[in-house]
GROMACS .gro file of N, CA, C and O in nm:
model
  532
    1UNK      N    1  -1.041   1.208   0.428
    1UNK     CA    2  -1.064   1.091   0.345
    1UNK      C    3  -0.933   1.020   0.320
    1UNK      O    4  -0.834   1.094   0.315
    2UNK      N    5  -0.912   0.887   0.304
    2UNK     CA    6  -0.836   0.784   0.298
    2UNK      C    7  -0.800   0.738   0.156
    2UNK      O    8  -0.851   0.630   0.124
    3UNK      N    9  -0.740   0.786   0.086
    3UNK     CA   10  -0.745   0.675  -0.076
    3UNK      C   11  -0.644   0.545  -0.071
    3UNK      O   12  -0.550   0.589  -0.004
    4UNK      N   13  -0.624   0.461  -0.092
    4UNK     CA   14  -0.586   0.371  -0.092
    4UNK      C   15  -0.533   0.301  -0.260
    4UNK      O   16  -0.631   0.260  -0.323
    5UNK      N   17  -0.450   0.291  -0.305
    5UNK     CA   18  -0.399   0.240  -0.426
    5UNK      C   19  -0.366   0.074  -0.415
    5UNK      O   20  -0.287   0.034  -0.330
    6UNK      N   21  -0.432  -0.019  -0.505
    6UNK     CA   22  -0.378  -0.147  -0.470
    6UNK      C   23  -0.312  -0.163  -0.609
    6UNK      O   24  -0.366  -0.131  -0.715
    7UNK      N   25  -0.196  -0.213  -0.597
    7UNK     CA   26  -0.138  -0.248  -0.750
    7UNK      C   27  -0.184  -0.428  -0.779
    7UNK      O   28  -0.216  -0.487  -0.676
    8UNK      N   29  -0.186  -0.471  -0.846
    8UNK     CA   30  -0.195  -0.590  -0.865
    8UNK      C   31  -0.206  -0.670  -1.006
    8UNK      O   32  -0.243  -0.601  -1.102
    9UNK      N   33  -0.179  -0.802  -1.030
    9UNK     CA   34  -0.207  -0.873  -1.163
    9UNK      C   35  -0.333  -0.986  -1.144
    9UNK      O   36  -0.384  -1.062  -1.226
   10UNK      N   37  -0.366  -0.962  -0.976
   10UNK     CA   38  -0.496  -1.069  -1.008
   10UNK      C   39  -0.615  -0.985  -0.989
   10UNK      O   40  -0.561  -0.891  -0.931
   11UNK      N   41  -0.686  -0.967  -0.993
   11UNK     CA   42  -0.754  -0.921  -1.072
   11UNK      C   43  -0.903  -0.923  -0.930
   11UNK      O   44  -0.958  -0.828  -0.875
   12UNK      N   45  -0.921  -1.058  -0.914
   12UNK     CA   46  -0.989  -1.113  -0.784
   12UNK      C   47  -0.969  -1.066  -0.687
   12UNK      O   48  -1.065  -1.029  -0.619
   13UNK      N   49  -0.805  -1.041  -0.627
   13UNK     CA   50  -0.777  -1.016  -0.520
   13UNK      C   51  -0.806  -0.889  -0.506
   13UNK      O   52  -0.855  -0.844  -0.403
   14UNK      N   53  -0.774  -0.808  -0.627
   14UNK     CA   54  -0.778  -0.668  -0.619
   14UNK      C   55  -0.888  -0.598  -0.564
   14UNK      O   56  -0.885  -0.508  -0.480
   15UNK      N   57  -1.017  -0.664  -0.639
   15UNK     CA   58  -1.116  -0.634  -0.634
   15UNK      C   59  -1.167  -0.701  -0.475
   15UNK      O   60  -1.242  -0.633  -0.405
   16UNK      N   61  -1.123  -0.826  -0.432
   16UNK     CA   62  -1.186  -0.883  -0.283
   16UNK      C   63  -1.092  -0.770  -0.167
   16UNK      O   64  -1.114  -0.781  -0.047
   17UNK      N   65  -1.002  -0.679  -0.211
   17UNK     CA   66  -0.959  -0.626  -0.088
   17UNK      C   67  -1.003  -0.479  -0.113
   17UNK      O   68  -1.013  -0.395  -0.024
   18UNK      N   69  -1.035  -0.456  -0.270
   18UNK     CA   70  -1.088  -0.342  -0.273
   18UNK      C   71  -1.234  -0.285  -0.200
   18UNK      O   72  -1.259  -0.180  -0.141
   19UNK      N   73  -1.318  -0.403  -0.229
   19UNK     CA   74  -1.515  -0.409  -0.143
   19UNK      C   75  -1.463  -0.399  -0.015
   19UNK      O   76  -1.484  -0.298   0.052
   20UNK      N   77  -1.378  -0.517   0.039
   20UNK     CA   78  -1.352  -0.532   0.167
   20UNK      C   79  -1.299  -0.384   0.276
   20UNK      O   80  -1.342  -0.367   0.390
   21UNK      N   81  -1.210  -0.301   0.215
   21UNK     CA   82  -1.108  -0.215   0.315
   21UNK      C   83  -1.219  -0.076   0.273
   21UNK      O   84  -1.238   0.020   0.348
   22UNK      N   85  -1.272  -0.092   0.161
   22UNK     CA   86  -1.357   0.055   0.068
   22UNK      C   87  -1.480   0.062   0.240
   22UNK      O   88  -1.542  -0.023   0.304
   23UNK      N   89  -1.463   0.195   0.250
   23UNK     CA   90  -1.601   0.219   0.328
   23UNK      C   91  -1.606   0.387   0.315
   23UNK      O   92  -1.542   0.456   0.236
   24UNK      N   93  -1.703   0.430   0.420
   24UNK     CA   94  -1.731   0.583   0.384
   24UNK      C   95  -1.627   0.696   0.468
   24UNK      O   96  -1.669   0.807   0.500
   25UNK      N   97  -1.500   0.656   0.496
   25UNK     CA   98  -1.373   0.733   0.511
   25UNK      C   99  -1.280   0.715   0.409
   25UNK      O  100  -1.199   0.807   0.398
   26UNK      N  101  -1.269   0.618   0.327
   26UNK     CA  102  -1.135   0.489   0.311
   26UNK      C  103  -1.197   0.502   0.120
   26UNK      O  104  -1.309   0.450   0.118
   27UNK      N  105  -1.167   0.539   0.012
   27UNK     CA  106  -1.155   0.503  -0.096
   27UNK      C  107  -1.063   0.393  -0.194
   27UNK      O  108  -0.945   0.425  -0.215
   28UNK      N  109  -1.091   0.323  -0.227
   28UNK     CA  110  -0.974   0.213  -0.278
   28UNK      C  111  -0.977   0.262  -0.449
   28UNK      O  112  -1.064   0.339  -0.490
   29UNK      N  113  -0.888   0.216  -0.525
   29UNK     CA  114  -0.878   0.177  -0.633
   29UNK      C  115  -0.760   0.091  -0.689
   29UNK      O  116  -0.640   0.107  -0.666
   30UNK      N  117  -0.810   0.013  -0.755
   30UNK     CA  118  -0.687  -0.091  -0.817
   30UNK      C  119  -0.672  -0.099  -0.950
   30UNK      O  120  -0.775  -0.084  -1.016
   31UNK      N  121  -0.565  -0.121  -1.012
   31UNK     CA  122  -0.499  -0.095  -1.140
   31UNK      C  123  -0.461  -0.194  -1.173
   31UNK      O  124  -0.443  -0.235  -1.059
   32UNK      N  125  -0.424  -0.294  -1.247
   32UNK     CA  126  -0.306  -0.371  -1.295
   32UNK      C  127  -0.174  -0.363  -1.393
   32UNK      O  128  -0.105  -0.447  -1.451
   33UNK      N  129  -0.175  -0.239  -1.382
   33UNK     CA  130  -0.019  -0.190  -1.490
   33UNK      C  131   0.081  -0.096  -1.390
   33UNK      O  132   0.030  -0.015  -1.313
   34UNK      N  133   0.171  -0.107  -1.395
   34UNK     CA  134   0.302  -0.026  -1.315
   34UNK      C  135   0.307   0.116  -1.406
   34UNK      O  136   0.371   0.203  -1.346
   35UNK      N  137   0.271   0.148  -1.496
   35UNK     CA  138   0.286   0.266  -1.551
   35UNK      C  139   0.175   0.371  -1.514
   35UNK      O  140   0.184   0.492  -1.499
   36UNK      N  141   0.065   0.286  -1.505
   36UNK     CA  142  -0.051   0.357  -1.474
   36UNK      C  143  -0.068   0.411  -1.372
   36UNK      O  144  -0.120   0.520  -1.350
   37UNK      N  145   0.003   0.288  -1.260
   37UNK     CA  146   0.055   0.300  -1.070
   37UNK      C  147   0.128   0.421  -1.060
   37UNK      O  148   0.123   0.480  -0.953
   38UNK      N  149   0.195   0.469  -1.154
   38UNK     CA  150   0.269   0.590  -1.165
   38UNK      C  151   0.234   0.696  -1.204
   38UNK      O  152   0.244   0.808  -1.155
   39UNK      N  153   0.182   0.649  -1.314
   39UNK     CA  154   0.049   0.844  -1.359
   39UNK      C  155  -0.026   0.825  -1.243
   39UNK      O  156  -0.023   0.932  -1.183
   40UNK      N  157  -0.100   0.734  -1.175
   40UNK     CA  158  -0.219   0.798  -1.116
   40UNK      C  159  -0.180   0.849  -0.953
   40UNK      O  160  -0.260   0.903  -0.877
   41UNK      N  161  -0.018   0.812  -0.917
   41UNK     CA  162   0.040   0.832  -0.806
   41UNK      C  163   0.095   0.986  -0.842
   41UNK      O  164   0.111   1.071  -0.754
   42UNK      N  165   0.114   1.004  -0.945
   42UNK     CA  166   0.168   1.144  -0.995
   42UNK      C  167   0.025   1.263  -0.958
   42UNK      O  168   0.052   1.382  -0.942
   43UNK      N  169  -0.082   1.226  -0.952
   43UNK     CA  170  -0.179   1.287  -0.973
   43UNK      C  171  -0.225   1.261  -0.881
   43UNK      O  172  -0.345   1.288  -0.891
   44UNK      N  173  -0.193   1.209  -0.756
   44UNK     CA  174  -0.321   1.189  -0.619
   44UNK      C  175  -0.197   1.135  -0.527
   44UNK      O  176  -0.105   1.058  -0.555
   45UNK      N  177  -0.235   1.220  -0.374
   45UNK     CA  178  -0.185   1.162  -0.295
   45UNK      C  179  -0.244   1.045  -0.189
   45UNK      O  180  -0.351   1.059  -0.131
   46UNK      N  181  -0.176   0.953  -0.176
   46UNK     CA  182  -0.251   0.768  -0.152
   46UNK      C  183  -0.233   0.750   0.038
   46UNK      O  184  -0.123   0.758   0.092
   47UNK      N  185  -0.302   0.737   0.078
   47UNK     CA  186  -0.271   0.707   0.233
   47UNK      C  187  -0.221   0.541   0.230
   47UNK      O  188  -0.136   0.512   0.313
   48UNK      N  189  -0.259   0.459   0.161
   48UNK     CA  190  -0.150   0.349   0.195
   48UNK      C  191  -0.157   0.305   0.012
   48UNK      O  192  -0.258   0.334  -0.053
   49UNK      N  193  -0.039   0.232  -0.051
   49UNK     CA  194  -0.021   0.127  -0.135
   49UNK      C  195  -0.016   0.025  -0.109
   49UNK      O  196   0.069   0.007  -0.021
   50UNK      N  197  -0.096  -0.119  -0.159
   50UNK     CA  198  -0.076  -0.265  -0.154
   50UNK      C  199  -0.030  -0.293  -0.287
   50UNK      O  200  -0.085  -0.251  -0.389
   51UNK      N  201   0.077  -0.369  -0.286
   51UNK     CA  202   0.162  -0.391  -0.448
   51UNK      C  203   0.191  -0.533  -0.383
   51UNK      O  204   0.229  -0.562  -0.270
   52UNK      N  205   0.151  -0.627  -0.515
   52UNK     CA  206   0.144  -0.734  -0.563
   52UNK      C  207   0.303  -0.754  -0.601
   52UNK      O  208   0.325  -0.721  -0.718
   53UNK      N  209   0.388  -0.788  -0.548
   53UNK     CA  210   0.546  -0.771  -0.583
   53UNK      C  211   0.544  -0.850  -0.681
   53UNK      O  212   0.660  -0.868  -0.719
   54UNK      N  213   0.464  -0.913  -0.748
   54UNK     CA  214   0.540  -1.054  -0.840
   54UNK      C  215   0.460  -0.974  -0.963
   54UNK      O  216   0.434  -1.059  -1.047
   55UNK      N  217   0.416  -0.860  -1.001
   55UNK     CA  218   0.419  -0.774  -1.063
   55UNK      C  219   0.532  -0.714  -1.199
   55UNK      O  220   0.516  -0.678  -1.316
   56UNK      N  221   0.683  -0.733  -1.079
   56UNK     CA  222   0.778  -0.704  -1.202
   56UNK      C  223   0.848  -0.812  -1.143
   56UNK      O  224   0.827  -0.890  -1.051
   57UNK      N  225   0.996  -0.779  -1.275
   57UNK     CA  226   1.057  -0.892  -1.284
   57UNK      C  227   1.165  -0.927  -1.147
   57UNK      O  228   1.224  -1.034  -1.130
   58UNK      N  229   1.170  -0.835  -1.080
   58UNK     CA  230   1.294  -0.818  -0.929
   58UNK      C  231   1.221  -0.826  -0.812
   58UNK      O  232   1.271  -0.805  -0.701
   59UNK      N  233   1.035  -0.872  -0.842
   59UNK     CA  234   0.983  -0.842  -0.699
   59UNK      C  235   0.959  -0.679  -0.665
   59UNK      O  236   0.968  -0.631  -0.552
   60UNK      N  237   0.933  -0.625  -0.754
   60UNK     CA  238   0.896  -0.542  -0.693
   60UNK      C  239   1.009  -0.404  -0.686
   60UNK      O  240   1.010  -0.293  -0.742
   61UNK      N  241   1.099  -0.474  -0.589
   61UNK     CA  242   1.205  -0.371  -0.523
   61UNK      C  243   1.213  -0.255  -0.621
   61UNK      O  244   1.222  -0.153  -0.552
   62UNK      N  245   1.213  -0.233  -0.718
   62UNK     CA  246   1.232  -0.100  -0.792
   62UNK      C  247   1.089  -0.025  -0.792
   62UNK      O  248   1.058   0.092  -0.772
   63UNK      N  249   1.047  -0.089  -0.808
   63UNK     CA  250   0.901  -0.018  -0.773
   63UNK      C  251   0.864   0.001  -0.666
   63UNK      O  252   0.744   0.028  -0.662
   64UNK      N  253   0.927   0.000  -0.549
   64UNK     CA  254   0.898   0.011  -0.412
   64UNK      C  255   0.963   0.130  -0.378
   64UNK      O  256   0.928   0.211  -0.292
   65UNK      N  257   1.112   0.134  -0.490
   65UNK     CA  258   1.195   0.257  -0.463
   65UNK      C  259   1.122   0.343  -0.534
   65UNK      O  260   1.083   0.439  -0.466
   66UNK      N  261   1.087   0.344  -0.656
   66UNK     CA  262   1.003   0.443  -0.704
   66UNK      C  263   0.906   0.511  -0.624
   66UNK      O  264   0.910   0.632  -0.603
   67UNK      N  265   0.804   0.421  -0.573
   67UNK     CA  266   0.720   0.477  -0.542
   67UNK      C  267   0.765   0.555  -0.354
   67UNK      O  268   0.678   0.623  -0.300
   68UNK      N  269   0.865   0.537  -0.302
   68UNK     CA  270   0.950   0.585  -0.220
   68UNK      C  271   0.955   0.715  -0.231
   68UNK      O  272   0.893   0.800  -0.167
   69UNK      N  273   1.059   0.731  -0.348
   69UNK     CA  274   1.095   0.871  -0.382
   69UNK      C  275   0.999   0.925  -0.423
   69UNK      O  276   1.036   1.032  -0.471
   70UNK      N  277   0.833   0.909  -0.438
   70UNK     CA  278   0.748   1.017  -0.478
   70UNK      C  279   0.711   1.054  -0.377
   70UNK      O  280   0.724   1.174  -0.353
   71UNK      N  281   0.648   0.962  -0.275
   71UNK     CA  282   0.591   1.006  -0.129
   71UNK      C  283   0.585   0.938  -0.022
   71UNK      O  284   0.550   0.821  -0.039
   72UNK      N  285   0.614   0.982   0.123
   72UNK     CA  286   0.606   0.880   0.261
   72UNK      C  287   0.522   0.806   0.238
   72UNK      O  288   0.546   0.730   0.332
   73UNK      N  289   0.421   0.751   0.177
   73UNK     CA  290   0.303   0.707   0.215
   73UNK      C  291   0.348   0.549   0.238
   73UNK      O  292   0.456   0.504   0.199
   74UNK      N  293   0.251   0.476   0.306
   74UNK     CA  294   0.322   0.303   0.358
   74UNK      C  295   0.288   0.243   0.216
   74UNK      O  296   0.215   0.267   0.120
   75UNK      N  297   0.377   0.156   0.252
   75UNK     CA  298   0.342   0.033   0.126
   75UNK      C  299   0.313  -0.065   0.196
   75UNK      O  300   0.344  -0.054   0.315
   76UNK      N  301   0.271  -0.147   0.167
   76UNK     CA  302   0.212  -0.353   0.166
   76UNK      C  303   0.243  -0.376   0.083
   76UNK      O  304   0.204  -0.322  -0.021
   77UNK      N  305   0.361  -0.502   0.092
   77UNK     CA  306   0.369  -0.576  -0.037
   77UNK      C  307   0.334  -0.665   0.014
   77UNK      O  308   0.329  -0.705   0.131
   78UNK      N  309   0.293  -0.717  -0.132
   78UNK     CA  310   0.224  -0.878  -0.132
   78UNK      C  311   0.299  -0.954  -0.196
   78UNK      O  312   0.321  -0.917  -0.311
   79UNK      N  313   0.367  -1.085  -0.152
   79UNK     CA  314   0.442  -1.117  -0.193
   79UNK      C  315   0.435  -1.305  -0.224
   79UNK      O  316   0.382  -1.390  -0.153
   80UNK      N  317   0.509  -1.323  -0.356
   80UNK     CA  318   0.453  -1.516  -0.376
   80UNK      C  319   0.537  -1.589  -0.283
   80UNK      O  320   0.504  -1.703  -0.250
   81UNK      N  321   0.645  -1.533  -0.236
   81UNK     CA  322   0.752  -1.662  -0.181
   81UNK      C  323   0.762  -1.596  -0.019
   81UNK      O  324   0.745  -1.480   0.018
   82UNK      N  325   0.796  -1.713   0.055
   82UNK     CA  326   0.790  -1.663   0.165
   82UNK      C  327   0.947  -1.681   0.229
   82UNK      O  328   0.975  -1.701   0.347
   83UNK      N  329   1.023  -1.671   0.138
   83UNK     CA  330   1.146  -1.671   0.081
   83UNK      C  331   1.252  -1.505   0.242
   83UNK      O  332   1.264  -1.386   0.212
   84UNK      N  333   1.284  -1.544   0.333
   84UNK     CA  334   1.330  -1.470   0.394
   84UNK      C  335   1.375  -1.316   0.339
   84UNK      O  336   1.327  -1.205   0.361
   85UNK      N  337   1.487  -1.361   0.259
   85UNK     CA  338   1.590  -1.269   0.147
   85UNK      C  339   1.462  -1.202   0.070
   85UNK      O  340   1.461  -1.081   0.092
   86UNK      N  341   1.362  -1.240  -0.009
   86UNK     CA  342   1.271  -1.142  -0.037
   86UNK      C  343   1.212  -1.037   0.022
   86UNK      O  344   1.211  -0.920  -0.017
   87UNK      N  345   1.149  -1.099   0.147
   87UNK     CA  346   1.095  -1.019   0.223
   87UNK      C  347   1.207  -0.914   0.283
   87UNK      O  348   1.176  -0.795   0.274
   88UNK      N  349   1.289  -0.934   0.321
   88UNK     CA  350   1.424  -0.861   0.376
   88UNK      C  351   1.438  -0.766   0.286
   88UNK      O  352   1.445  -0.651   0.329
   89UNK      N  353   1.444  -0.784   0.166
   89UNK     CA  354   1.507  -0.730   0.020
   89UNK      C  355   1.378  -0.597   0.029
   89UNK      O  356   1.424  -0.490   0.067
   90UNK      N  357   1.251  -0.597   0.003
   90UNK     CA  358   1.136  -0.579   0.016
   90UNK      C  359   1.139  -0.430   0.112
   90UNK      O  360   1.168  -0.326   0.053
   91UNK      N  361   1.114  -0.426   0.234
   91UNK     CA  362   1.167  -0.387   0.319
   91UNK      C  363   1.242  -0.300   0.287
   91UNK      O  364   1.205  -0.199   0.226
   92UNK      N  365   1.402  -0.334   0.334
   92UNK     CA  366   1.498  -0.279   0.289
   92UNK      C  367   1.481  -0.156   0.178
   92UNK      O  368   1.507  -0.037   0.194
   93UNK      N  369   1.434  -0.215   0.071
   93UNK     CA  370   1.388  -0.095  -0.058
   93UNK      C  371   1.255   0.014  -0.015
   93UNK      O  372   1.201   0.085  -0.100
   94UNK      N  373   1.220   0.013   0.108
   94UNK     CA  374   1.074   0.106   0.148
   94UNK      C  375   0.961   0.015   0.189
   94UNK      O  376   0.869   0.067   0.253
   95UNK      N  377   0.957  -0.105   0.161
   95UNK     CA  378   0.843  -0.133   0.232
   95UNK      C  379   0.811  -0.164   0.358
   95UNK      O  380   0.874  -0.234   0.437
   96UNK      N  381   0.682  -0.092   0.378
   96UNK     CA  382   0.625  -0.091   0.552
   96UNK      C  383   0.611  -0.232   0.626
   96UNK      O  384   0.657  -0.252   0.738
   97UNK      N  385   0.533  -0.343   0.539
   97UNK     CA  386   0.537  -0.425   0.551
   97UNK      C  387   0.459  -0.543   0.419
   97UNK      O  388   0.391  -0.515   0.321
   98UNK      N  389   0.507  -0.680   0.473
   98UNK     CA  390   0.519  -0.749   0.343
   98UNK      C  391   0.430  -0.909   0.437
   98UNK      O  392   0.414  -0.926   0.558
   99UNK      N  393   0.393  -0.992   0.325
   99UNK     CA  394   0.248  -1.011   0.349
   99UNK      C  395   0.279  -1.157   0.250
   99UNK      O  396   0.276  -1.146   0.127
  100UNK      N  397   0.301  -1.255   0.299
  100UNK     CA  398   0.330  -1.389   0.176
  100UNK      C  399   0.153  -1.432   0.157
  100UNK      O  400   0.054  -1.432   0.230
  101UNK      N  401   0.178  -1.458   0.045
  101UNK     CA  402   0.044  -1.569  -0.004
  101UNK      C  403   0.102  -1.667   0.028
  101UNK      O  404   0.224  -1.667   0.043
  102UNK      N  405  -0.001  -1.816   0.054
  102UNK     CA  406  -0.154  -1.760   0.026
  102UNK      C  407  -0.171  -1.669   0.185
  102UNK      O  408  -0.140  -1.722   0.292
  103UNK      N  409  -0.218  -1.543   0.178
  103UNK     CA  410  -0.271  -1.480   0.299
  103UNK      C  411  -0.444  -1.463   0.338
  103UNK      O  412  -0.542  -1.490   0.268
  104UNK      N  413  -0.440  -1.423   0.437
  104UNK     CA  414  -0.604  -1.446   0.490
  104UNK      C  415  -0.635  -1.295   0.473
  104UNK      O  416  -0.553  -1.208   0.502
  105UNK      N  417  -0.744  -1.272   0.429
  105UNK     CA  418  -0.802  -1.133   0.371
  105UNK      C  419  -0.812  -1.071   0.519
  105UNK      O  420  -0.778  -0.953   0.530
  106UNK      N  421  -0.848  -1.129   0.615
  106UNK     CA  422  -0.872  -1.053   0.733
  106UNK      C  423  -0.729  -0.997   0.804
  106UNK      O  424  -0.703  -0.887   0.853
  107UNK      N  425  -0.668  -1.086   0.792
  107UNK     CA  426  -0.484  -1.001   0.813
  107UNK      C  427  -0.466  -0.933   0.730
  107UNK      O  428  -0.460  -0.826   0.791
  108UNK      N  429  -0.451  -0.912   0.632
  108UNK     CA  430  -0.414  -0.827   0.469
  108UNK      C  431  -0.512  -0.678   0.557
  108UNK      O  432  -0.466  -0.604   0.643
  109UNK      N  433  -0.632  -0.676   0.506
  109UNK     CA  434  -0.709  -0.593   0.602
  109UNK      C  435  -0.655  -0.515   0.732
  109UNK      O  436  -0.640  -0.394   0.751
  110UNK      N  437  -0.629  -0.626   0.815
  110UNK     CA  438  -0.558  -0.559   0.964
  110UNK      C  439  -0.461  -0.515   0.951
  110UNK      O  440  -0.444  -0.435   1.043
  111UNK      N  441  -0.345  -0.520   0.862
  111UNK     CA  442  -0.250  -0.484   0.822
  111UNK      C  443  -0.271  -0.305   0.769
  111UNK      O  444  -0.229  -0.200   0.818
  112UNK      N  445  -0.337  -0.330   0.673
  112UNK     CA  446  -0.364  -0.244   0.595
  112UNK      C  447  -0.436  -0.124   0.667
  112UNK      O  448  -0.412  -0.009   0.630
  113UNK      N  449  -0.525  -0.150   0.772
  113UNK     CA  450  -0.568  -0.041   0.860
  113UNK      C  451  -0.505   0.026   0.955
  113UNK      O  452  -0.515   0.147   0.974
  114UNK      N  453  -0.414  -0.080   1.042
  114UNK     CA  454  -0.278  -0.057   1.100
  114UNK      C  455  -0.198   0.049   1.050
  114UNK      O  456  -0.171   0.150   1.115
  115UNK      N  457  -0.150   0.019   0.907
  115UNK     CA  458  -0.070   0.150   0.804
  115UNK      C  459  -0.092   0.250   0.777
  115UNK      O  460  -0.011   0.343   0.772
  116UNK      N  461  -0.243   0.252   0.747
  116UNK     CA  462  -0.326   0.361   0.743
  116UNK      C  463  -0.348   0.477   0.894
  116UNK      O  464  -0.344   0.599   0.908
  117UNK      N  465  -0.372   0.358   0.984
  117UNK     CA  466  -0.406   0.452   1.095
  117UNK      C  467  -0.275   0.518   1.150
  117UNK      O  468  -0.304   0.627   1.200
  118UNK      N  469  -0.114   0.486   1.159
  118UNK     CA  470  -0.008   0.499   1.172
  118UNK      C  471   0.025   0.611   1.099
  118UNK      O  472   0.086   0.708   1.141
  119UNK      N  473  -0.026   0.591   0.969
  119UNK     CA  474   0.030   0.717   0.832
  119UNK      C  475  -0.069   0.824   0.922
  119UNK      O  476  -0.014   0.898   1.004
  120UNK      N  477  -0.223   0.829   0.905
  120UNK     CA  478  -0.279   0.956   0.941
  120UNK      C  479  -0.231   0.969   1.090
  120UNK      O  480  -0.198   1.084   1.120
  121UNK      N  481  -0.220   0.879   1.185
  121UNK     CA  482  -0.182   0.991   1.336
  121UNK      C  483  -0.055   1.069   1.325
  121UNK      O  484  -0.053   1.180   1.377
  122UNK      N  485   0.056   1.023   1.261
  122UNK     CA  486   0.162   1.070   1.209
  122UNK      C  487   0.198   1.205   1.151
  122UNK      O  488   0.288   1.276   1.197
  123UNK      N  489   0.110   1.242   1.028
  123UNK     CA  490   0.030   1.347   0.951
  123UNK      C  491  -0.041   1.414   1.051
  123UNK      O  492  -0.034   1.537   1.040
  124UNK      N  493  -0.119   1.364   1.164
  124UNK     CA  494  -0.187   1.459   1.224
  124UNK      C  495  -0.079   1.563   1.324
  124UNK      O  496  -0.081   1.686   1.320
  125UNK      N  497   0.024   1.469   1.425
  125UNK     CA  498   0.134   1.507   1.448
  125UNK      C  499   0.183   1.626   1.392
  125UNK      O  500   0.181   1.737   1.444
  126UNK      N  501   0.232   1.591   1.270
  126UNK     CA  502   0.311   1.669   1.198
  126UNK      C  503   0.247   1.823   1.164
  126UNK      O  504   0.323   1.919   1.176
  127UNK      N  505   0.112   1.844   1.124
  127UNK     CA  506   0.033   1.904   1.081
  127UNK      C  507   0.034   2.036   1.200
  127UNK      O  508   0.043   2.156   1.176
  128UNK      N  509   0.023   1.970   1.327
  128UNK     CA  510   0.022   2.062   1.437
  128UNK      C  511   0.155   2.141   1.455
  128UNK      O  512   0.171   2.253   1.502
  129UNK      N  513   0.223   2.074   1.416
  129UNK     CA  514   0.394   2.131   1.470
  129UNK      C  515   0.473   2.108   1.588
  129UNK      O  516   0.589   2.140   1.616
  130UNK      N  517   0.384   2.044   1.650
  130UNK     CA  518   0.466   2.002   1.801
  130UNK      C  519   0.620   1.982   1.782
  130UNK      O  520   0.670   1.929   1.682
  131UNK      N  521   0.678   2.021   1.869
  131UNK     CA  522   0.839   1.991   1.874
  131UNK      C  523   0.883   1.938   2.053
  131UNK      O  524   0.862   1.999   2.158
  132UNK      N  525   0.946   1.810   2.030
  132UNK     CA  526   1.013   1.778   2.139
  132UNK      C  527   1.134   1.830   2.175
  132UNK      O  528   1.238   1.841   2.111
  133UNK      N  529   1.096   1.872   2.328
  133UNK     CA  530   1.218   1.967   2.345
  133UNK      C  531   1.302   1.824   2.493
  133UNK      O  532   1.409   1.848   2.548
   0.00000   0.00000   0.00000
């Protein structure tokens, strides 16, 4: 099974990518508080995060490192400016990949399955032990 964490402050979106990506492998849930993003990341491990960067006051970036140092898992940020140096910045601090509004739900989506499917073949990899000699 797949859980999926979306952070966010709208509320709409959360919920249009939550119906949308949710199916019977793939669990979503979305939050709108950064503290909560943190108890409930403390307590469950997430196959991908989507974070709404305009969330905190730096974009994000600290919360990208945070959520870094708890576990590999990918991030998506979502981001308001399509501002180079953000996205760079973004990145740079852990994120997998970053996503300007306004965006099309069906990329956000492809994105997001992309990360997902990357994180589990990865994990599956790993799980076996293979070593390149």
């Amino acid at each position: 099974m797949n859980y999926v964490l979306v952070i966010g402050g709208d509320l709409l979106a959360c919920k249009e990518i939550k119906y949308n990506l949710q199916d019977n492998i793939t669990s979503v849930y979305y939050i709108q508080s950064i503290d909560e993003a943190i108890h409930m990341m403390q307590k469950k491990v997430y196959t991908l995060v989507i974070l709404d960067a305009c969330l905190s006051h730096n974009g994000g970036t600290a919360l990208i490192k945070q959520i870094r140092k708890m576990n590999p898992m990918p991030i998506l940020a979502l981001s308001e400016t399509a501002n180079t140096a953000d996205k760079v910045a973004a990145l740079k601090c852990g994120a997998d990949d970053v996503l300007t509004r306004p965006y099309d739900l069906e990329e956000c989506l492809a994105r997001a399955h992309a990360l997902i499917r990357r994180y589990t073949q990865l994990n599956q990899i790993t799980e076996r032990g293979y070593a390149l000699v």
